[in-house]
CSV table of C-alpha atoms in Angstrom, one decimal:
chain,number,residue,atom,x,y,z
A,1,MET,CA,0.0,0.0,0.0
A,2,ALA,CA,2.8,2.4,0.8
A,3,LYS,CA,4.3,2.4,-2.7
A,4,TYR,CA,1.0,3.9,-4.1
A,5,GLU,CA,1.2,6.7,-1.6
A,6,LYS,CA,4.9,7.6,-1.7
A,7,ASN,CA,6.5,6.3,-4.9
A,8,ASN,CA,3.6,6.5,-7.4
A,9,LYS,CA,2.1,9.9,-7.6
A,10,THR,CA,-1.2,10.2,-9.5
A,11,ILE,CA,-2.7,13.6,-10.4
A,12,LEU,CA,-6.4,13.2,-10.9
A,13,PRO,CA,-8.0,15.4,-13.6
A,14,PRO,CA,-10.5,18.0,-12.2
A,15,GLY,CA,-14.0,16.5,-11.9
A,16,GLU,CA,-12.9,13.1,-13.1
A,17,PRO,CA,-11.6,11.1,-10.1
A,18,HIS,CA,-13.0,7.8,-11.5
A,19,GLN,CA,-10.9,8.0,-14.6
A,20,GLY,CA,-7.8,8.8,-12.7
A,21,LEU,CA,-8.2,5.9,-10.2
A,22,ALA,CA,-9.5,3.2,-12.6
A,23,PHE,CA,-6.1,1.8,-13.5
A,24,LEU,CA,-4.8,1.5,-9.9
A,25,PRO,CA,-4.9,-1.9,-8.2
A,26,VAL,CA,-7.5,-2.4,-5.4
A,27,THR,CA,-4.8,-2.5,-2.8
A,28,ALA,CA,-4.3,1.3,-3.4
A,29,LEU,CA,-7.6,1.8,-1.6
A,30,ARG,CA,-5.9,1.1,1.7
A,31,LEU,CA,-7.8,-2.2,2.3
A,32,THR,CA,-6.9,-4.8,4.8
A,33,PRO,CA,-5.2,-8.0,3.4
A,34,GLU,CA,-8.4,-9.9,4.0
A,35,GLN,CA,-10.5,-7.4,2.1
A,36,ALA,CA,-8.0,-7.3,-0.8
A,37,ASN,CA,-7.8,-11.1,-1.0
A,38,ALA,CA,-11.6,-11.3,-1.1
A,39,LEU,CA,-11.6,-9.0,-4.1
A,40,TYR,CA,-8.9,-11.0,-5.9
A,41,GLN,CA,-10.9,-14.2,-5.4
A,42,LEU,CA,-13.8,-12.5,-7.1
A,43,GLY,CA,-11.6,-11.5,-10.1
A,44,LEU,CA,-11.6,-7.8,-9.2
A,45,LYS,CA,-8.0,-6.5,-9.4
A,46,ASN,CA,-8.4,-2.8,-10.5
A,47,ILE,CA,-10.4,0.0,-9.0
A,48,GLY,CA,-12.1,0.6,-12.3
A,49,GLN,CA,-13.7,-2.8,-12.1
A,50,LEU,CA,-15.3,-1.8,-8.8
A,51,PHE,CA,-16.8,1.3,-10.4
A,52,ASP,CA,-18.5,-0.8,-13.0
A,53,LEU,CA,-20.4,-2.9,-10.5
A,54,PRO,CA,-23.6,-1.9,-8.9
A,55,ARG,CA,-23.0,-1.0,-5.2
A,56,ALA,CA,-25.6,-3.5,-3.9
A,57,SER,CA,-24.2,-6.2,-6.1
A,58,LEU,CA,-20.6,-5.5,-4.9
A,59,THR,CA,-21.7,-5.9,-1.2
A,60,ARG,CA,-23.4,-9.2,-1.8
A,61,ARG,CA,-20.3,-10.7,-3.4
A,62,PHE,CA,-18.5,-10.7,-0.1
A,63,PRO,CA,-19.0,-13.6,2.4
A,64,GLU,CA,-19.0,-11.0,5.2
A,65,PRO,CA,-21.1,-7.8,4.8
A,66,ASP,CA,-18.6,-5.8,6.8
A,67,HIS,CA,-15.9,-6.3,4.1
A,68,GLY,CA,-18.3,-5.1,1.4
A,69,GLU,CA,-19.2,-2.0,3.4
A,70,ALA,CA,-15.5,-1.3,4.1
A,71,VAL,CA,-14.7,-1.4,0.4
A,72,LEU,CA,-17.5,0.9,-0.5
A,73,LYS,CA,-16.4,3.3,2.1
A,74,ARG,CA,-12.8,3.3,0.8
A,75,LEU,CA,-14.2,3.9,-2.7
A,76,ASP,CA,-16.2,6.9,-1.6
A,77,GLN,CA,-13.2,8.3,0.3
A,78,ALA,CA,-11.1,8.0,-2.8
A,79,VAL,CA,-13.4,10.0,-5.0
A,80,GLY,CA,-14.2,12.6,-2.3
A,81,SER,CA,-17.8,11.7,-1.7
A,82,TYR,CA,-17.2,10.6,1.9
A,83,GLU,CA,-15.5,12.9,4.4
A,84,GLU,CA,-12.3,11.6,5.9
A,85,PRO,CA,-10.8,13.8,8.6
A,86,LEU,CA,-7.0,14.0,8.3
A,87,ILE,CA,-4.8,13.9,11.4
A,88,ALA,CA,-2.0,16.4,11.3
A,89,PRO,CA,1.5,14.8,11.7
A,90,GLU,CA,2.9,14.9,15.2
A,91,HIS,CA,5.2,17.8,15.9
A,92,GLN,CA,8.8,16.7,15.9
A,93,PRO,CA,10.3,17.0,19.4
A,94,ASP,CA,12.9,19.7,20.1
A,95,PHE,CA,15.2,17.2,21.6
A,96,ARG,CA,15.3,13.4,21.4
A,97,PHE,CA,17.5,10.9,23.2
A,98,THR,CA,17.5,7.2,22.6
A,99,ALA,CA,18.7,4.1,24.4
A,100,ALA,CA,18.7,1.0,22.2
A,101,PRO,CA,20.9,-1.8,23.7
A,102,ILE,CA,21.9,-5.0,21.9
A,103,ASP,CA,19.9,-7.0,24.3
A,104,PRO,CA,16.3,-5.9,25.2
A,105,PHE,CA,15.5,-4.4,28.6
A,106,ILE,CA,13.9,-7.2,30.6
A,107,ASP,CA,13.7,-5.8,34.1
A,108,LEU,CA,12.6,-2.6,35.7
A,109,PRO,CA,15.9,-1.6,37.4
A,110,THR,CA,17.7,-1.7,34.1
A,111,ILE,CA,14.9,0.4,32.5
A,112,GLU,CA,15.2,3.0,35.3
A,113,ARG,CA,19.0,3.2,35.0
A,114,SER,CA,18.9,3.7,31.3
A,115,PHE,CA,16.1,6.3,31.6
A,116,TYR,CA,18.0,8.3,34.2
A,117,GLU,CA,21.0,8.3,31.8
A,118,LEU,CA,18.7,9.8,29.1
A,119,LEU,CA,17.6,12.4,31.7
A,120,ASP,CA,21.3,13.2,32.4
A,121,GLN,CA,21.9,13.9,28.7
A,122,LEU,CA,18.8,16.1,28.4
A,123,PHE,CA,19.6,18.2,31.5
A,124,ALA,CA,23.3,18.6,30.6
A,125,LEU,CA,22.1,20.1,27.3
A,126,LEU,CA,19.5,22.3,29.0
A,127,ASP,CA,22.0,23.6,31.5
A,128,LYS,CA,24.4,24.4,28.7
A,129,LEU,CA,21.7,26.3,26.7
A,130,GLN,CA,20.2,27.9,29.8
A,131,GLN,CA,16.8,26.5,28.8
A,132,GLY,CA,13.8,24.7,30.5
A,133,VAL,CA,11.3,22.1,29.3
A,134,LEU,CA,7.5,22.0,29.5
A,135,HIS,CA,6.6,18.7,27.9
A,136,LEU,CA,8.4,15.4,28.2
A,137,ARG,CA,7.4,12.0,26.9
A,138,LEU,CA,9.1,8.6,27.3
A,139,ASP,CA,8.3,6.1,24.6
A,140,CYS,CA,8.9,2.4,25.2
A,141,PHE,CA,9.3,0.2,22.1
A,142,PHE,CA,8.4,-3.4,23.0
A,143,GLY,CA,9.7,-6.4,21.1
A,144,ASP,CA,6.2,-7.4,20.0
A,145,GLY,CA,5.8,-4.1,18.1
A,146,LYS,CA,3.8,-2.3,20.7
A,147,ILE,CA,4.6,1.2,21.8
A,148,LYS,CA,3.7,2.6,25.2
A,149,SER,CA,4.1,6.3,26.0
A,150,PHE,CA,4.4,8.1,29.3
A,151,PRO,CA,3.8,11.9,28.9
A,152,ILE,CA,4.7,14.6,31.5
A,153,ARG,CA,3.5,18.2,31.4
A,154,LEU,CA,4.9,20.9,33.6
A,155,ALA,CA,3.2,24.1,34.8
A,156,GLN,CA,6.2,26.2,33.8
A,157,PRO,CA,9.6,25.6,32.2
A,158,SER,CA,12.0,23.6,34.4
A,159,ARG,CA,15.3,21.8,34.3
A,160,SER,CA,15.1,20.4,37.8
A,161,LYS,CA,16.1,16.8,37.4
A,162,PRO,CA,15.0,15.7,40.9
A,163,HIS,CA,11.5,17.2,40.3
A,164,ILE,CA,11.0,15.6,36.8
A,165,LYS,CA,12.6,12.3,38.0
A,166,ARG,CA,10.0,12.2,40.8
A,167,LEU,CA,7.1,12.7,38.3
A,168,PHE,CA,8.4,9.9,36.0
A,169,ASP,CA,9.1,7.5,39.0
A,170,GLU,CA,5.3,7.3,39.5
A,171,LYS,CA,4.9,6.1,35.9
A,172,LEU,CA,8.0,3.9,35.5
A,173,VAL,CA,6.8,1.5,38.2
A,174,THR,CA,3.8,0.6,36.0
A,175,ILE,CA,6.0,-0.7,33.2
A,176,ASP,CA,5.8,-4.4,32.5
A,177,PRO,CA,8.7,-5.3,30.3
A,178,GLY,CA,7.0,-8.6,29.1
A,179,PHE,CA,9.2,-10.3,26.6
A,180,GLY,CA,11.5,-7.2,26.5
A,181,ILE,CA,11.8,-3.6,25.5
A,182,ASP,CA,14.0,-2.9,22.5
A,183,ALA,CA,14.4,0.9,22.9
A,184,LEU,CA,13.7,3.8,25.2
A,185,VAL,CA,13.2,7.2,23.6
A,186,LEU,CA,13.0,10.4,25.6
A,187,ASN,CA,11.3,13.3,23.8
A,188,ALA,CA,11.4,16.9,25.0
A,189,ASN,CA,9.1,19.6,23.7
A,190,LYS,CA,8.2,23.2,24.5
A,191,ILE,CA,11.7,24.4,25.2
A,192,ASP,CA,12.0,27.9,26.6
A,193,GLN,CA,14.7,30.2,28.0
A,194,LEU,CA,15.3,29.6,31.7
A,195,PRO,CA,18.4,31.5,32.8
A,196,ALA,CA,20.1,30.7,36.1
A,197,HIS,CA,19.1,32.9,39.0
A,198,GLN,CA,19.8,33.1,42.7
A,199,LEU,CA,17.0,31.8,44.9
A,200,GLN,CA,18.3,32.8,48.4
A,201,LEU,CA,20.6,35.7,49.4
A,202,ASP,CA,21.2,34.6,52.9
A,203,THR,CA,19.6,32.6,55.7
A,204,TYR,CA,17.2,35.4,56.6
A,205,THR,CA,16.1,36.7,53.2
A,206,GLN,CA,14.1,34.3,51.0
A,207,THR,CA,13.7,35.4,47.4
A,208,THR,CA,12.0,32.3,46.0
A,209,ARG,CA,9.0,33.3,43.9
A,210,GLN,CA,5.7,31.9,45.2
A,211,ASP,CA,4.8,30.3,41.8
A,212,GLU,CA,8.1,28.5,41.8
A,213,ASN,CA,7.3,26.9,45.1
A,214,LEU,CA,3.8,26.0,43.9
A,215,SER,CA,4.9,24.6,40.5
A,216,PRO,CA,6.2,21.2,41.6
A,217,LEU,CA,2.9,20.5,43.5
A,218,LEU,CA,0.8,21.5,40.5
A,219,ASP,CA,2.9,19.3,38.3
A,220,ARG,CA,2.4,16.3,40.5
A,221,VAL,CA,-1.4,16.8,40.8
A,222,ALA,CA,-1.9,17.5,37.1
A,223,ASN,CA,0.1,14.5,35.9
A,224,ARG,CA,-2.0,12.3,38.2
A,225,ILE,CA,-5.5,13.5,37.5
A,226,GLY,CA,-5.0,15.2,34.1
A,227,PRO,CA,-3.7,18.5,32.8
A,228,GLY,CA,-7.1,20.1,32.4
A,229,ALA,CA,-8.2,19.4,36.0
A,230,VAL,CA,-5.9,22.0,37.6
A,231,TYR,CA,-6.8,25.6,36.9
A,232,ARG,CA,-7.5,29.0,38.4
A,233,LEU,CA,-10.5,31.2,38.0
A,234,ALA,CA,-10.1,34.6,36.4
A,235,PRO,CA,-12.7,37.4,35.8
A,236,ARG,CA,-14.6,37.7,32.6
A,237,GLU,CA,-16.5,40.7,31.3
A,238,SER,CA,-20.1,39.7,32.0
A,239,HIS,CA,-22.6,40.6,34.7
A,240,LEU,CA,-24.3,37.2,34.5
A,241,PRO,CA,-22.9,35.3,37.4
A,242,GLU,CA,-22.4,32.0,35.5
A,243,GLN,CA,-20.5,33.8,32.8
A,244,SER,CA,-18.5,36.2,34.9
A,245,GLN,CA,-15.5,33.9,35.4
A,246,LYS,CA,-13.3,31.7,33.3
A,247,THR,CA,-10.6,29.0,33.9
A,248,VAL,CA,-7.0,29.9,33.2
A,249,HIS,CA,-3.6,28.4,33.8
A,250,PRO,CA,-2.9,28.2,37.6
A,251,LEU,CA,0.3,30.2,37.3
A,252,LYS,CA,-1.0,32.9,35.0
A,253,PRO,CA,-0.5,36.4,36.5
A,254,GLN,CA,-3.6,37.3,38.6
A,255,ASP,CA,-5.7,40.3,37.9
A,256,TRP,CA,-7.2,40.9,41.3
A,257,GLU,CA,-8.1,44.5,40.5
A,258,LYS,CA,-10.5,43.3,37.8
A,259,TRP,CA,-12.6,41.3,40.2
A,260,PRO,CA,-15.7,43.3,41.4
A,261,HIS,CA,-15.3,44.1,45.1
A,262,ASN,CA,-18.8,45.6,45.7
A,263,LEU,CA,-20.8,42.4,44.9
A,264,ARG,CA,-21.5,39.6,47.3
A,265,ARG,CA,-21.1,36.2,45.6
A,266,PRO,CA,-21.3,32.7,47.1
A,267,ALA,CA,-18.3,30.5,47.6
A,268,MET,CA,-19.9,27.8,45.5
A,269,LEU,CA,-21.6,28.8,42.3
A,270,PHE,CA,-23.5,26.1,40.3
A,271,THR,CA,-22.7,25.9,36.6
A,272,HIS,CA,-26.4,25.3,36.0
A,273,PRO,CA,-28.8,26.8,38.5
A,274,GLU,CA,-31.1,24.1,40.0
A,275,PRO,CA,-34.9,24.5,40.1
A,276,ILE,CA,-36.6,24.9,43.4
A,277,GLU,CA,-40.2,25.2,44.6
A,278,VAL,CA,-40.8,28.4,46.6
A,279,ILE,CA,-43.5,29.7,49.0
A,280,ALA,CA,-43.4,33.5,49.5
A,281,GLN,CA,-45.6,35.9,51.5
A,282,VAL,CA,-46.0,38.3,48.6
A,283,PRO,CA,-45.4,37.5,44.9
A,284,GLU,CA,-42.4,39.8,44.5
A,285,GLY,CA,-41.0,39.1,47.9
A,286,PRO,CA,-38.3,36.6,49.2
A,287,PRO,CA,-39.2,33.0,49.9
A,288,ILE,CA,-40.3,31.9,53.4
A,289,LYS,CA,-39.9,28.2,52.4
A,290,PHE,CA,-38.4,26.3,49.5
A,291,LEU,CA,-38.1,22.7,48.5
A,292,TRP,CA,-34.7,21.7,47.1
A,293,ARG,CA,-33.6,18.1,46.4
A,294,LYS,CA,-36.8,16.8,48.2
A,295,VAL,CA,-36.0,18.6,51.4
A,296,LEU,CA,-38.2,21.5,52.7
A,297,ARG,CA,-36.2,24.4,54.1
A,298,HIS,CA,-37.6,27.1,56.4
A,299,ILE,CA,-36.2,30.6,55.9
A,300,VAL,CA,-35.3,32.8,58.9
A,301,TYR,CA,-33.4,35.6,57.1
A,302,ALA,CA,-33.5,37.1,53.6
A,303,GLN,CA,-31.7,40.0,52.0
A,304,GLY,CA,-32.4,41.4,48.5
A,305,PRO,CA,-33.3,41.6,45.8
A,306,GLU,CA,-30.3,42.3,43.6
A,307,ARG,CA,-31.6,42.7,40.0
A,308,ILE,CA,-29.6,41.4,37.1
A,309,LEU,CA,-30.7,42.1,33.6
A,310,PRO,CA,-30.0,39.9,30.6
A,311,GLU,CA,-27.3,40.8,28.1
A,312,TRP,CA,-29.4,42.1,25.2
A,313,TRP,CA,-26.4,41.8,22.8
A,314,ALA,CA,-25.9,38.1,23.4
A,315,ASP,CA,-27.4,35.4,21.2
A,316,LEU,CA,-29.5,34.0,24.1
A,317,ALA,CA,-31.0,37.4,25.1
A,318,ASP,CA,-34.4,36.6,23.9
A,319,ARG,CA,-34.4,33.4,26.0
A,320,LEU,CA,-33.2,35.0,29.2
A,321,ARG,CA,-35.4,37.0,31.6
A,322,VAL,CA,-34.8,39.5,34.4
A,323,ARG,CA,-33.4,37.9,37.6
A,324,ASP,CA,-34.0,39.0,41.2
A,325,TYR,CA,-31.4,37.5,43.5
A,326,PHE,CA,-31.9,36.9,47.2
A,327,GLU,CA,-29.4,35.9,49.9
A,328,ILE,CA,-31.4,33.7,52.3
A,329,GLU,CA,-30.6,31.6,55.4
A,330,ASP,CA,-32.6,28.6,56.7
A,331,HIS,CA,-33.3,27.5,60.3
A,332,LYS,CA,-30.1,25.3,60.3
A,333,GLY,CA,-27.8,28.3,59.5
A,334,LEU,CA,-27.2,27.3,55.9
A,335,ARG,CA,-27.1,30.2,53.4
A,336,TYR,CA,-28.3,30.1,49.8
A,337,TRP,CA,-28.3,32.3,46.8
A,338,VAL,CA,-31.6,32.0,44.9
A,339,PHE,CA,-33.2,34.0,42.2
A,340,ARG,CA,-36.6,34.5,40.7
A,341,GLU,CA,-36.5,34.6,36.9
A,342,GLY,CA,-39.3,36.8,35.5
A,343,HIS,CA,-42.1,38.8,37.1
A,344,TYR,CA,-45.7,38.2,38.1
A,345,ASP,CA,-48.5,39.9,36.2
A,346,ASP,CA,-46.2,41.2,33.5
A,347,PRO,CA,-47.9,40.9,30.0
A,348,MET,CA,-44.4,40.9,28.4
A,349,GLU,CA,-43.3,37.8,30.3
A,350,LYS,CA,-43.2,34.3,28.6
A,351,GLY,CA,-44.8,32.1,31.1
A,352,ALA,CA,-44.8,32.2,34.9
A,353,PRO,CA,-41.7,33.2,36.9
A,354,ALA,CA,-39.3,30.4,37.9
A,355,TRP,CA,-37.2,30.1,41.1
A,356,ARG,CA,-33.7,28.6,41.0
A,357,LEU,CA,-30.9,28.0,43.4
A,358,HIS,CA,-27.6,29.4,42.0
A,359,GLY,CA,-25.1,29.0,44.8
A,360,LEU,CA,-24.2,28.3,48.4
A,361,PHE,CA,-22.4,30.7,50.8
A,362,ALA,CA,-19.6,29.4,53.0
């Protein structure tokens, strides 16, 4: 199959893909050996012969329907009538170090020793270039042809060998050499300048940056539970509570001055406000009781309302209504942030007002 992709280059005439593909053998369709052999047994050797057959008839000629459907799919992909997403080639690493001994690695201590030698080569180069690394990946090439990768992502550029060694130690213990590992390849990506600097002037003056102390902890947590699970909240320009914040990198510079300081907001804000059933003394007043998650809660204190209008310029403006928020406290001392969406006796409203619970105060 490879020779049709690399060595033989065919330029198809515009609007005539069938004519340009007809003379190629059926193996050029990237079929499996079983599918290609089934076609050969039917006397079908060129792609042009497949075009001449009715599609339903072609499928019935196969002993297994899955093979016929696979051939039709490859035909449609070849002429462009069936979409085939293309995967971009993987970016080549900035640095790559390989350990490929004559005899395969068959035990974990030997694997660890060879891997640490690769780390020594990497960090010797990083120290010479005054650079740090963000992404690392160890590829293990097994004797049976399998490849197992162990990626590591850092919160900020680093060339601390003890720190990165500790992150990899948690992954190396899971390696089962099986019948042997032929090669270890250490790839390093996202290289950035990291000049040497003095962390401590004397025993009384500590100059280590806070994010540098936090970075090793973030790396350990993120590589255990996933890189997207560790983040920090930052303000977003929106007065709707559920849209007024966004997730950013945990070590991104903080814009504390952009957070509104004159608004009371709960410590826990639900992504999707939960519906509640409310009993109020007056229609526009705060609730005196509400039912949430099948539990009836009696209100002893209420403050509000704080009115929040919908963003008229947003796409969902016609589906959002005016909200009146109340900060309430029940008889057990728990505090809630609830809102009434819509107004009573308003001819412009679409349906009756709805009550929802949006957050919990600490």
